[in-house]
Amino acid sequence: FSVVSSKITDLTILKKSLLDINKNFDIYDGPVVITAYNDKNMNVDLVIKQDNYYDIGFVFEDNVYNMVTDLQFWNQTVPPDVFMERLIKQYTINTIFETCQEEGFYTEHITTDMDTGFTEIIVSRYKE
């Protein structure tokens, strides 16, 4: 198994972010066992099913969810590093949205520059 470290700490936001980057993901809560080459198994806390049955897992270690998978069976449309980059970006955006909402702000506007990938979020305080 390969482990890709992250700073993801919230399981609910992780699931939402995964579905934001691909609404067709089949996601299952753990504990679930995933399999790698030579029938090596690992218990994980969240699974993204892949068509080839070598699933992508997220395991909660040291207060973060790290991605674990057998890279030779990676079956996504983008390489693992791009996948994690997109996931971390979406997770960050979703965390900002949740924090803003908790603090009494609402999202006025969000734009993403497709050339640079830069995302701008404008929030305002609720009017009371």
mmCIF file of C-alpha atoms in Angstrom:
data_model
loop_
_atom_site.group_PDB
_atom_site.id
_atom_site.type_symbol
_atom_site.label_atom_id
_atom_site.label_comp_id
_atom_site.label_asym_id
_atom_site.label_seq_id
_atom_site.Cartn_x
_atom_site.Cartn_y
_atom_site.Cartn_z
ATOM 1 C CA PHE A 1 0.000 0.000 0.000
ATOM 2 C CA SER A 2 1.018 3.565 -0.608
ATOM 3 C CA VAL A 3 0.018 6.178 1.939
ATOM 4 C CA VAL A 4 -0.599 9.769 0.857
ATOM 5 C CA SER A 5 -0.540 12.129 3.826
ATOM 6 C CA SER A 6 -3.074 14.886 4.275
ATOM 7 C CA LYS A 7 -4.309 17.437 6.774
ATOM 8 C CA ILE A 8 -7.932 16.266 6.437
ATOM 9 C CA THR A 9 -9.531 15.977 9.860
ATOM 10 C CA ASP A 10 -13.312 16.035 9.322
ATOM 11 C CA LEU A 11 -14.936 12.894 7.921
ATOM 12 C CA THR A 12 -18.193 14.605 6.926
ATOM 13 C CA ILE A 13 -16.385 17.313 4.965
ATOM 14 C CA LEU A 14 -14.096 14.661 3.426
ATOM 15 C CA LYS A 15 -17.130 12.736 2.103
ATOM 16 C CA LYS A 16 -18.780 15.907 0.772
ATOM 17 C CA SER A 17 -15.526 16.958 -0.903
ATOM 18 C CA LEU A 18 -15.090 13.577 -2.584
ATOM 19 C CA LEU A 19 -18.611 13.785 -3.992
ATOM 20 C CA ASP A 20 -17.995 17.387 -5.070
ATOM 21 C CA ILE A 21 -15.023 16.304 -7.184
ATOM 22 C CA ASN A 22 -16.881 13.251 -8.545
ATOM 23 C CA LYS A 23 -20.602 12.839 -7.877
ATOM 24 C CA ASN A 24 -20.421 9.241 -9.154
ATOM 25 C CA PHE A 25 -18.069 7.950 -6.457
ATOM 26 C CA ASP A 26 -19.409 4.986 -4.472
ATOM 27 C CA ILE A 27 -18.294 5.829 -0.950
ATOM 28 C CA TYR A 28 -18.618 3.474 2.020
ATOM 29 C CA ASP A 29 -18.002 4.115 5.700
ATOM 30 C CA GLY A 30 -15.639 1.794 7.475
ATOM 31 C CA PRO A 31 -14.323 -0.105 9.004
ATOM 32 C CA VAL A 32 -13.825 -1.777 5.630
ATOM 33 C CA VAL A 33 -10.996 -3.995 4.387
ATOM 34 C CA ILE A 34 -9.283 -3.027 1.128
ATOM 35 C CA THR A 35 -6.968 -5.270 -0.860
ATOM 36 C CA ALA A 36 -3.648 -4.642 -2.588
ATOM 37 C CA TYR A 37 -1.229 -6.692 -4.663
ATOM 38 C CA ASN A 38 -0.483 -10.204 -3.281
ATOM 39 C CA ASP A 39 -3.791 -10.101 -1.403
ATOM 40 C CA LYS A 40 -2.448 -7.767 1.276
ATOM 41 C CA ASN A 41 -5.316 -6.297 3.266
ATOM 42 C CA MET A 42 -5.776 -3.134 5.297
ATOM 43 C CA ASN A 43 -8.595 -1.839 7.470
ATOM 44 C CA VAL A 44 -9.710 1.674 6.518
ATOM 45 C CA ASP A 45 -12.296 4.158 7.753
ATOM 46 C CA LEU A 46 -13.681 5.264 4.378
ATOM 47 C CA VAL A 47 -13.602 3.635 0.936
ATOM 48 C CA ILE A 48 -14.024 4.814 -2.637
ATOM 49 C CA LYS A 49 -14.954 1.798 -4.729
ATOM 50 C CA GLN A 50 -13.051 1.291 -7.983
ATOM 51 C CA ASP A 51 -14.272 -0.876 -10.857
ATOM 52 C CA ASN A 52 -11.153 -3.050 -10.635
ATOM 53 C CA TYR A 53 -11.918 -4.001 -6.981
ATOM 54 C CA TYR A 54 -8.672 -2.422 -5.723
ATOM 55 C CA ASP A 55 -10.322 0.349 -3.785
ATOM 56 C CA ILE A 56 -9.030 3.652 -2.438
ATOM 57 C CA GLY A 57 -9.159 3.964 1.317
ATOM 58 C CA PHE A 58 -8.827 6.691 3.906
ATOM 59 C CA VAL A 59 -7.479 5.720 7.294
ATOM 60 C CA PHE A 60 -7.645 7.886 10.419
ATOM 61 C CA GLU A 61 -4.134 8.097 11.905
ATOM 62 C CA ASP A 62 -2.653 10.780 14.138
ATOM 63 C CA ASN A 63 -5.892 12.818 13.927
ATOM 64 C CA VAL A 64 -5.905 13.033 10.107
ATOM 65 C CA TYR A 65 -7.381 10.984 7.262
ATOM 66 C CA ASN A 66 -4.615 9.720 4.971
ATOM 67 C CA MET A 67 -5.304 8.113 1.613
ATOM 68 C CA VAL A 68 -4.125 4.523 1.191
ATOM 69 C CA THR A 69 -4.163 2.612 -2.078
ATOM 70 C CA ASP A 70 -2.141 0.293 -4.254
ATOM 71 C CA LEU A 71 -0.878 2.726 -6.896
ATOM 72 C CA GLN A 72 -0.375 0.054 -9.536
ATOM 73 C CA PHE A 73 -4.146 -0.466 -9.499
ATOM 74 C CA TRP A 74 -5.040 3.246 -9.519
ATOM 75 C CA ASN A 75 -8.133 3.481 -11.713
ATOM 76 C CA GLN A 76 -9.076 7.172 -11.743
ATOM 77 C CA THR A 77 -9.092 9.694 -14.583
ATOM 78 C CA VAL A 78 -6.250 11.705 -13.027
ATOM 79 C CA PRO A 79 -2.986 10.630 -11.348
ATOM 80 C CA PRO A 80 -2.958 10.290 -7.524
ATOM 81 C CA ASP A 81 -1.114 13.585 -6.952
ATOM 82 C CA VAL A 82 -3.661 15.536 -9.031
ATOM 83 C CA PHE A 83 -6.493 13.682 -7.297
ATOM 84 C CA MET A 84 -5.180 14.677 -3.858
ATOM 85 C CA GLU A 85 -4.560 18.257 -4.994
ATOM 86 C CA ARG A 86 -8.183 18.543 -6.141
ATOM 87 C CA LEU A 87 -9.465 16.847 -2.995
ATOM 88 C CA ILE A 88 -7.459 19.115 -0.670
ATOM 89 C CA LYS A 89 -8.638 22.209 -2.549
ATOM 90 C CA GLN A 90 -12.302 21.152 -2.379
ATOM 91 C CA TYR A 91 -11.910 20.138 1.281
ATOM 92 C CA THR A 92 -10.460 23.573 2.054
ATOM 93 C CA ILE A 93 -13.314 25.337 0.263
ATOM 94 C CA ASN A 94 -15.920 23.223 2.084
ATOM 95 C CA THR A 95 -14.209 23.878 5.422
ATOM 96 C CA ILE A 96 -14.281 27.626 4.729
ATOM 97 C CA PHE A 97 -17.993 27.446 3.845
ATOM 98 C CA GLU A 98 -18.807 25.543 7.036
ATOM 99 C CA THR A 99 -16.734 27.842 9.250
ATOM 100 C CA CYS A 100 -18.250 30.947 7.688
ATOM 101 C CA GLN A 101 -21.759 29.594 8.191
ATOM 102 C CA GLU A 102 -21.017 28.754 11.834
ATOM 103 C CA GLU A 103 -19.711 32.295 12.351
ATOM 104 C CA GLY A 104 -22.803 33.911 10.836
ATOM 105 C CA PHE A 105 -21.527 34.625 7.332
ATOM 106 C CA TYR A 106 -23.056 33.670 4.013
ATOM 107 C CA THR A 107 -21.404 33.212 0.643
ATOM 108 C CA GLU A 108 -22.057 36.116 -1.693
ATOM 109 C CA HIS A 109 -19.884 35.013 -4.563
ATOM 110 C CA ILE A 110 -17.404 32.300 -5.531
ATOM 111 C CA THR A 111 -15.292 32.302 -8.683
ATOM 112 C CA THR A 112 -12.533 30.042 -9.923
ATOM 113 C CA ASP A 113 -10.026 31.103 -12.557
ATOM 114 C CA MET A 114 -9.761 28.039 -14.806
ATOM 115 C CA ASP A 115 -6.297 29.054 -16.048
ATOM 116 C CA THR A 116 -4.669 29.487 -12.637
ATOM 117 C CA GLY A 117 -6.974 27.403 -10.434
ATOM 118 C CA PHE A 118 -7.262 30.378 -8.064
ATOM 119 C CA THR A 119 -10.578 30.450 -6.192
ATOM 120 C CA GLU A 120 -12.025 33.627 -4.711
ATOM 121 C CA ILE A 121 -14.763 33.438 -2.087
ATOM 122 C CA ILE A 122 -16.622 36.574 -0.974
ATOM 123 C CA VAL A 123 -18.649 36.295 2.226
ATOM 124 C CA SER A 124 -20.847 38.731 4.141
ATOM 125 C CA ARG A 125 -22.302 38.827 7.603
ATOM 126 C CA TYR A 126 -25.986 37.935 7.957
ATOM 127 C CA LYS A 127 -28.229 40.944 8.388
ATOM 128 C CA GLU A 128 -30.135 40.815 11.647
#
